[in-house]
Short mmCIF file of C-alpha atoms (C1' of nucleotides) in Angstrom, two decimals:
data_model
loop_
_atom_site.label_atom_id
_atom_site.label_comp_id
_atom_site.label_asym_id
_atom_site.label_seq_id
_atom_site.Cartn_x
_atom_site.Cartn_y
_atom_site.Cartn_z
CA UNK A 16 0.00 0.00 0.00
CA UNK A 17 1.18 3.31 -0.75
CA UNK A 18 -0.31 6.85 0.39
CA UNK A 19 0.03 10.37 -0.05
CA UNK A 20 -1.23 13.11 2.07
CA UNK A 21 -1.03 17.10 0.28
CA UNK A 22 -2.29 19.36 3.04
CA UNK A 23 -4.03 22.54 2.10
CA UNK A 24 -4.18 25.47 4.21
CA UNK A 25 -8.12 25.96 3.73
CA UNK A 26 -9.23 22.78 2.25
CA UNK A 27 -8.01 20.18 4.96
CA UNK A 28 -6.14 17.21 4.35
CA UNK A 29 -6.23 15.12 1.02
CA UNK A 30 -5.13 11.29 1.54
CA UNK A 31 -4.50 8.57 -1.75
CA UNK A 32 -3.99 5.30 -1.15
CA UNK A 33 -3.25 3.71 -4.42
CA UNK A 34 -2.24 -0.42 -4.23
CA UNK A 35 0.82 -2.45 -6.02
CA UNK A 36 -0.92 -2.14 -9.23
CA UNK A 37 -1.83 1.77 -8.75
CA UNK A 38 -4.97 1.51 -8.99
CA UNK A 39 -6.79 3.83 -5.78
CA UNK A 40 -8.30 1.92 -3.29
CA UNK A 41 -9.16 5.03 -0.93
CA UNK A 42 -9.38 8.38 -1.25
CA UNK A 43 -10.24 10.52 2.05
CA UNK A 44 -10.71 14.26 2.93
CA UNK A 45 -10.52 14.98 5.94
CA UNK A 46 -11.04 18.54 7.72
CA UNK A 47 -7.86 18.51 10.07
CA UNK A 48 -5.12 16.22 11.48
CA UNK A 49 -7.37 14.71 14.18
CA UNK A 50 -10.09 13.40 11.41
CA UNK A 51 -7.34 11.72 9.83
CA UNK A 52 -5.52 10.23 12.12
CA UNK A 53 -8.02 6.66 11.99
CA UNK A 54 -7.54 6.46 8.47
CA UNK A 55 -3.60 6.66 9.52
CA UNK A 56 -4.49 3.15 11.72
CA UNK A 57 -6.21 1.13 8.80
CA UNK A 58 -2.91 1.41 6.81
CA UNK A 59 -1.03 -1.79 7.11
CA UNK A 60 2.72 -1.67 8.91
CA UNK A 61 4.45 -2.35 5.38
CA UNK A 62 3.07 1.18 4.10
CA UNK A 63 4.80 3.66 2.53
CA UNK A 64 3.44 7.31 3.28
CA UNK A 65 4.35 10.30 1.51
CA UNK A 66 3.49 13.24 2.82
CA UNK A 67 3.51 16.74 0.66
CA UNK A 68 5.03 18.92 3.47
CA UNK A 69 7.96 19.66 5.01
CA UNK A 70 8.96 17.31 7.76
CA UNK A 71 10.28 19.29 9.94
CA UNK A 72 11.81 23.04 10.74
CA UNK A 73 15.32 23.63 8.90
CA UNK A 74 18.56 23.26 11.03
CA UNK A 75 20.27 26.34 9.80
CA UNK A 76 18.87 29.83 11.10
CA UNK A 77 19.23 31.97 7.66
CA UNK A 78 18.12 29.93 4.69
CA UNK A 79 15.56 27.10 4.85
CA UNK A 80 16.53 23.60 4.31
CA UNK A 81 19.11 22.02 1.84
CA UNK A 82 17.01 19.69 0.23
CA UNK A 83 14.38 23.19 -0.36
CA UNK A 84 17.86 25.14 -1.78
CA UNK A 85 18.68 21.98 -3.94
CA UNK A 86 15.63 21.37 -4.92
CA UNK A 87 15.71 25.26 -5.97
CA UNK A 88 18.82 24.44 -7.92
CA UNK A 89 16.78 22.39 -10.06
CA UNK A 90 14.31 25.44 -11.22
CA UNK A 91 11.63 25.23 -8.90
CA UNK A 92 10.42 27.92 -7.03
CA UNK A 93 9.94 25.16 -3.61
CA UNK A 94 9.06 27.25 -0.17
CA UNK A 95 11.42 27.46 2.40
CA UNK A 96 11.04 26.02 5.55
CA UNK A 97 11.99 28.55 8.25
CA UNK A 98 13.89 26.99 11.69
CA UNK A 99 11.58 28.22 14.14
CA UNK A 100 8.75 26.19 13.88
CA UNK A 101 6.74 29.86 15.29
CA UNK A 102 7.97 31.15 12.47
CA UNK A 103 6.02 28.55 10.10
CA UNK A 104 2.97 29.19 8.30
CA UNK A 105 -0.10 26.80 9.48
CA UNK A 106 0.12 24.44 6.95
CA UNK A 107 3.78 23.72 7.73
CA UNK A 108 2.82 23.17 11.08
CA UNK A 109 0.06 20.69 10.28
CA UNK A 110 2.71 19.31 8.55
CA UNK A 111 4.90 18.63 10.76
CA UNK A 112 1.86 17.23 13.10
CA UNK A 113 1.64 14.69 10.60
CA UNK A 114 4.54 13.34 10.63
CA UNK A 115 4.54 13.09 14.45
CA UNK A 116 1.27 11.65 14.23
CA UNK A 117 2.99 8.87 11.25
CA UNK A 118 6.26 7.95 13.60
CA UNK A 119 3.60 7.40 16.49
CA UNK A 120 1.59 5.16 13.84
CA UNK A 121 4.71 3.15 12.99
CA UNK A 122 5.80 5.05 10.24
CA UNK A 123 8.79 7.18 11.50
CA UNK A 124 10.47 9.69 9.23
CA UNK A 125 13.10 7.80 6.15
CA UNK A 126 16.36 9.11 6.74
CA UNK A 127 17.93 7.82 4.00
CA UNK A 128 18.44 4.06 5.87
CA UNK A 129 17.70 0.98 4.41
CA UNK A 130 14.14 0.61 6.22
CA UNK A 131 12.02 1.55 3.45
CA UNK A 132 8.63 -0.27 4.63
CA UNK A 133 6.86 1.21 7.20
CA UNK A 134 8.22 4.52 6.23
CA UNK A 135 6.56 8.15 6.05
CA UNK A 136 8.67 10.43 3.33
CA UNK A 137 8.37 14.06 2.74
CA UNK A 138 8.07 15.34 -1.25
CA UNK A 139 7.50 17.94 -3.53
CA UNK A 140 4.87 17.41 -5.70
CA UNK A 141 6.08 20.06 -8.89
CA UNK A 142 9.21 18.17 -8.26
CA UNK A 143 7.53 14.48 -8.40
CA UNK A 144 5.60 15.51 -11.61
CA UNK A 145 8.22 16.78 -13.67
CA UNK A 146 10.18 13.72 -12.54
CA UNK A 147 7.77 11.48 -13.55
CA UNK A 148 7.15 12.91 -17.02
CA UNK A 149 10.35 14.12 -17.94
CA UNK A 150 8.82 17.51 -18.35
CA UNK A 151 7.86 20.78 -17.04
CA UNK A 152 4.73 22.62 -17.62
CA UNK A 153 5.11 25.62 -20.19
CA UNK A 154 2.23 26.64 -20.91
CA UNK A 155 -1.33 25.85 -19.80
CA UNK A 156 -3.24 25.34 -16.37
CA UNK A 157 -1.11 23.28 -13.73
CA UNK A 158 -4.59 21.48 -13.27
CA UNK A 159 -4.90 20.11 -17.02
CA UNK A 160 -0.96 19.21 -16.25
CA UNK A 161 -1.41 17.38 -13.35
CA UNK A 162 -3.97 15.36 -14.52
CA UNK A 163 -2.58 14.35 -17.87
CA UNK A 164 0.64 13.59 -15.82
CA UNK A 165 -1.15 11.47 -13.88
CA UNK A 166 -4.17 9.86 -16.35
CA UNK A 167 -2.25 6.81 -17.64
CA UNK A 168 -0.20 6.36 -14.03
CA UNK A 169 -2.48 5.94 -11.39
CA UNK A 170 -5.95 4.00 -11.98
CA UNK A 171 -9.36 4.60 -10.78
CA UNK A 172 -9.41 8.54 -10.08
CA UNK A 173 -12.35 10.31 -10.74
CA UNK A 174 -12.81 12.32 -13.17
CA UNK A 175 -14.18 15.54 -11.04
CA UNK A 176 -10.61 15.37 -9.05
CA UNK A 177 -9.86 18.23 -7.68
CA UNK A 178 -6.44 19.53 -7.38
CA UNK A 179 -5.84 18.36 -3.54
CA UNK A 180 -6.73 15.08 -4.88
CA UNK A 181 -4.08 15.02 -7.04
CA UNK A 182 -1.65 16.11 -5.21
CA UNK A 183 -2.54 13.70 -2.87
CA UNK A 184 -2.25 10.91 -5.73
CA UNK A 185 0.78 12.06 -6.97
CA UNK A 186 2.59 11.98 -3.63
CA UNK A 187 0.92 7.87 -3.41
CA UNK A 188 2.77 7.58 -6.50
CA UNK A 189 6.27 8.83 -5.35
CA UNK A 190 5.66 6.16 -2.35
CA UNK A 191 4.93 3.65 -4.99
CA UNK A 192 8.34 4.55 -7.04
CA UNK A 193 9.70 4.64 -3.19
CA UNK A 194 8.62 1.50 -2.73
CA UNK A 195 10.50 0.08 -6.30
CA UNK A 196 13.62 1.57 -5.49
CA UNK A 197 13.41 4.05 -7.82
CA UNK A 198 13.40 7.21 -6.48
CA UNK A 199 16.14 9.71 -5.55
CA UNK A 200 16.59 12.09 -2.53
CA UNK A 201 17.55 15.75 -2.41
CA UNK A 202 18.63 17.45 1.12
CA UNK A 203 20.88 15.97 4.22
CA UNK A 204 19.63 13.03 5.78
CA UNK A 205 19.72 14.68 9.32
CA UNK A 206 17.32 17.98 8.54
CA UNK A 207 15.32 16.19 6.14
CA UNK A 208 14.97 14.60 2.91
CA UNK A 209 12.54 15.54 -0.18
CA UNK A 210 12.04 12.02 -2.14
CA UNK A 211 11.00 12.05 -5.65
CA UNK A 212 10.81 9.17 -8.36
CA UNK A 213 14.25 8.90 -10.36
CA UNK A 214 13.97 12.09 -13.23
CA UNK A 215 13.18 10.85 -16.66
CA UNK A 216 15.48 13.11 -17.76
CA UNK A 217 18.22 15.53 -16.02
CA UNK A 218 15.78 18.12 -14.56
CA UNK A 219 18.46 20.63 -14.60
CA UNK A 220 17.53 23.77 -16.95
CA UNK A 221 20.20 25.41 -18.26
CA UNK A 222 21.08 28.52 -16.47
CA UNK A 223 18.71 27.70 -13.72
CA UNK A 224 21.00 26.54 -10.87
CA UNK A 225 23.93 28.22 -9.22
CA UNK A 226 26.23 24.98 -9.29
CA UNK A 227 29.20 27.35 -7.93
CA UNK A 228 26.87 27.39 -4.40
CA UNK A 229 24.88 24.25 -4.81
CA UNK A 230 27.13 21.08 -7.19
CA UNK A 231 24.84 18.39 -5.40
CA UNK A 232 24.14 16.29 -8.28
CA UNK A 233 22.47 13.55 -7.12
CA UNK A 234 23.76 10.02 -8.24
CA UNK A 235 20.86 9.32 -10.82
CA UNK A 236 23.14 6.09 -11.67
CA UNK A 237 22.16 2.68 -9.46
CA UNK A 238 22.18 2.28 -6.83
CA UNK A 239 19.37 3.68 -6.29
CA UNK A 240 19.65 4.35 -1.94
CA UNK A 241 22.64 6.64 -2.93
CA UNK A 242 21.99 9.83 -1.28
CA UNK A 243 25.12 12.54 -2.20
CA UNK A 244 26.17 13.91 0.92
CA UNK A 245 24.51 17.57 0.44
CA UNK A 246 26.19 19.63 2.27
CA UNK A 247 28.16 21.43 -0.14
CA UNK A 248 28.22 24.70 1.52
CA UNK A 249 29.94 24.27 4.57
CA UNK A 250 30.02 26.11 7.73
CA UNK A 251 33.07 28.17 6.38
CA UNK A 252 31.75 29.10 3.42
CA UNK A 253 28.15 30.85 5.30
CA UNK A 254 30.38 32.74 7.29
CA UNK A 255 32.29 34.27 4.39
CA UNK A 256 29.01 34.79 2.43
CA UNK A 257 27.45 36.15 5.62
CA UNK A 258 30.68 38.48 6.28
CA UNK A 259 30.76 39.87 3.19
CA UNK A 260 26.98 41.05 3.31
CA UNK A 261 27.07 43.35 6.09
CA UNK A 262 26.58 46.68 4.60
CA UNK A 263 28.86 49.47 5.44
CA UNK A 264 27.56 51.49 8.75
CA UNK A 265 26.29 48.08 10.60
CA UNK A 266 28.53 45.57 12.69
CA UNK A 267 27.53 42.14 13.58
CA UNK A 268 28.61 40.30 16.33
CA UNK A 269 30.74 36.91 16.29
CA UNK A 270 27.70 34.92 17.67
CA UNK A 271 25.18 37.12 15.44
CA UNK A 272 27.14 35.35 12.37
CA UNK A 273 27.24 31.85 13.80
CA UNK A 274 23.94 31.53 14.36
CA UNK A 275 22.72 33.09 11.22
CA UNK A 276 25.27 30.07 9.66
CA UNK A 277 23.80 27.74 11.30
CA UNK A 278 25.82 26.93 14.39
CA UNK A 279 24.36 28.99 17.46
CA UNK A 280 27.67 27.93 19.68
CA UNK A 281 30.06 28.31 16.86
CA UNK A 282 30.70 31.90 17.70
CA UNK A 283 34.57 31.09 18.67
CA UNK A 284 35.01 28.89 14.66
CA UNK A 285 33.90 32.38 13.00
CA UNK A 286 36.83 33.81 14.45
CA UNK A 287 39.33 31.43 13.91
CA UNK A 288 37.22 31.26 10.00
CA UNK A 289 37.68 35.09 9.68
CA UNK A 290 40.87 35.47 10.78
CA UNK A 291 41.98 32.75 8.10
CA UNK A 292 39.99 35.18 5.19
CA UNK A 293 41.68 38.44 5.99
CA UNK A 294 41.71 41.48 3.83
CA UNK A 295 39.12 39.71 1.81
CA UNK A 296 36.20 40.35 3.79
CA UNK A 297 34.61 43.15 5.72
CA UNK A 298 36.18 41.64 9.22
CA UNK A 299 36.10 45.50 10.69
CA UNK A 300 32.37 45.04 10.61
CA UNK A 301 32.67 41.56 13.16
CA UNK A 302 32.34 42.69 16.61
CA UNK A 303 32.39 40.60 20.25
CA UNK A 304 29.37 41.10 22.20
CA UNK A 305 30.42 43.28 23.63
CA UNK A 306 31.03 45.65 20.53
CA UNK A 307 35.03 45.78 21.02
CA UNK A 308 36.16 45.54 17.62
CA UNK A 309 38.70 42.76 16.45
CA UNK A 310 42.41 44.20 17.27
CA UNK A 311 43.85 46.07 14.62
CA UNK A 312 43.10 49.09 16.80
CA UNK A 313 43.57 52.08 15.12
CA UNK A 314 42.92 50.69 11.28
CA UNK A 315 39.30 49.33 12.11
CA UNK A 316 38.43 52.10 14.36
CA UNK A 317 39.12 54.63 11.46
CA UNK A 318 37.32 52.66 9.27
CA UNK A 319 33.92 51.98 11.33
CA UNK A 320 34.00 55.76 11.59
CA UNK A 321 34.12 56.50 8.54
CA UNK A 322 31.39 54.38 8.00
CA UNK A 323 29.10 56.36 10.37
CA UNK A 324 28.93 53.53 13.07
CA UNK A 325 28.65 55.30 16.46
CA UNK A 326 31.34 54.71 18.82
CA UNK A 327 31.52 54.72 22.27
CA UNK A 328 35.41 55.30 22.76
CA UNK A 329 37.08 52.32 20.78
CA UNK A 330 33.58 50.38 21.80
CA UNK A 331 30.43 50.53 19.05
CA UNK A 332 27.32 51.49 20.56
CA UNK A 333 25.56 47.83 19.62
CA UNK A 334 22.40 49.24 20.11
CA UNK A 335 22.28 51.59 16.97
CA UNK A 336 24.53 49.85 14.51
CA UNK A 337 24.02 46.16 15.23
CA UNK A 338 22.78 44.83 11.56
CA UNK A 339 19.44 43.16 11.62
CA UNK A 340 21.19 40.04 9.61
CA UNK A 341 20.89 38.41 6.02
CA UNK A 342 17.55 38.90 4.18
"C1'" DT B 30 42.34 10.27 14.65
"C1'" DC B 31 43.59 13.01 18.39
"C1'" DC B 32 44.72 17.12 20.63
"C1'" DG B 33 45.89 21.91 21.44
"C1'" DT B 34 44.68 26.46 20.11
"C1'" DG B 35 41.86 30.72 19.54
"C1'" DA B 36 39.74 37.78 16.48
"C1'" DC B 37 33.85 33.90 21.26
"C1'" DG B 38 29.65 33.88 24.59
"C1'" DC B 39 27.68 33.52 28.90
"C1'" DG B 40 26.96 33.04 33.68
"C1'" DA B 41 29.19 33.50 38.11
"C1'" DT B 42 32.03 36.18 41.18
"C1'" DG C 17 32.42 47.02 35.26
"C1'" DA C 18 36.36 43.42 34.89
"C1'" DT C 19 37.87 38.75 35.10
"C1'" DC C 20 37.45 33.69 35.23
"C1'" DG C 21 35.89 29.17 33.95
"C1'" DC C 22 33.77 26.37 30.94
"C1'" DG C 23 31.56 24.96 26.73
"C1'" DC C 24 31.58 25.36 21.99
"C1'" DC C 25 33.46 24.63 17.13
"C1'" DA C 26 36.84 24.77 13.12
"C1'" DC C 27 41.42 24.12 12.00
"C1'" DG C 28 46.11 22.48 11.77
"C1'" DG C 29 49.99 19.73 13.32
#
DNA sequence: TCCGTGACGCGAT
DNA sequence: GATCGCGCCACGG
């Protein structure tokens, strides 16, 4: 059995089960997490659930998740998860309900493991339809795409479906190309994974990724559980991009710039990173908490001043000049 | 792989 | 306020 869940902010939830053959065997709407949670029970312990959400908040405070940026890379304008769950609009949230209320049904979160019954997986429905056709809508209604995507794949939906329903179907059929072993998986394997079936064809447009930033090219190659480790911009690397952002007249703080990398404790690593870049970046613009500036005394002070940061003695006054961090 | 170092942060004194 | 101790993390020997 395979199922798919696409949550919609006003309509409810959508669920799909479709069975080995793809032909649906259950289709359910159900007003919120609560009125689906029995249907969760009836699915049997070999199950695979896909679930069109995010599974959970990102790990890094600045830039939503890597599978959401890689997944970007490919051309598609995905939504990015932010890592305060607060922060996260309500269908996120009912998302990530879900798959709290899956792991409690015995269908805990793939990681990218071997366990691939029993499993709930997050994906990207734009992402499993272009995968599955080898194509991208250009022109017409995403509706008429869907379907047609979806007419000779998955057997037995009706012909009034509306789009939550297939959504809903389309993430039953990434399960089902889950469940064949042919699928891939974009993102790290600790913050969470976006599955989709193995592309047709290299998704890639021309032009359309940064591959400087983001060279995760998945293994589309067998085997098929190969998951490219996806961190390609490292720790280093968001500190420099951070640094170099700070606009002239604003300081940031050492622990201001680890957290927005990722790393809330890793204020001590920026130094030791920004130190290493030098004359390259902005470093006058790094401050300690306390807003003593890094010690080339009499160069940065000169420097901040001319910027227009206000100074308190060789001190900056954090309160005016402390910038508000990367958009 | 392990271990020492450091342009840090925070709470305690 | 200043200083200390400890935890934290990346880096290099």
């Amino acid at each position: 059995m395979f199922a798919g869940i696409e949550i919609s902010s006003t309509r409810g939830l959508d669920c799909c089960v479709i069975d080995e053959d793809r032909k649906v065997s259950l289709l359910v709407k159900a007003r919120d997490l609560d009125a689906l949670k029995p249907v969760l029970g009836t699915l049997p312990p070999t199950a695979i659930v896909a679930v069109a959400a995010p599974s959970g908040p990102a790990r890094d405070s600045i830039e939503g998740r890597f599978a959401e940026h890689h997944v970007r890379s490919l051309g598609f304008r995905i939504h990015l998860t932010p890592a305060s769950v607060d922060d996260a609009p309500a269908r996120t949230r009912v998302g990530f309900g879900l798959f709290a209320a899956l792991a409690d049904s015995g269908f805990p979160l793939f990681r990218g493991d071997d366990a691939t019954q029993g499993a709930a997986i997050e994906v990207y429905c734009l992402l499993s339809y272009a995968s599955i056709s080898g194509t991208r809508r250009s022109t017409g209604s995403k509706f008429d795409w869907n379907r047609s995507v979806l007419r000779s794949r998955v057997h037995g939906l009706p012909k009034d479906a509306e789009q939550g329903t297939l959504d809903a179907a389309c993430a039953a059929l990434t399960a089902w190309h889950f469940g064949q072993g042919n699928w891939v998986a974009y993102g790290d394997p600790s913050e969470g994974l976006i599955v989709a079936p193995r592309p047709a064809t290299d998704l890639a447009r021309p032009g359309a990724t940064s591959a400087g930033q983001l060279s995760l090219a998945i293994e589309t190659s067998a085997p098929p559980r190969a998951i490219t480790p996806p961190r390609a911009t490292t720790f280093a690397d968001r500190v420099v991009a951070i640094t170099r952002q700070i606009p002239a007249g604003s300081v940031a703080t050492f622990g201001d710039i680890a957290r927005w990398a990722g790393k809330p404790a890793g204020a001590r690593a920026v130094g030791t990173i920004l130190k290493a870049h030098g004359y390259e970046l902005p470093c006058h613009r790094v401050v300690n908490a306390n807003g003593d500036p890094p010690p080339f005394p009499v160069e940065t002070i000169k420097r901040l001043q001319s910027e227009g940061v206000a100074l308190d003695g060789r001190r900056v006054d954090l309160t005016t000049c402390r910038w508000r961090g990367p958009s």
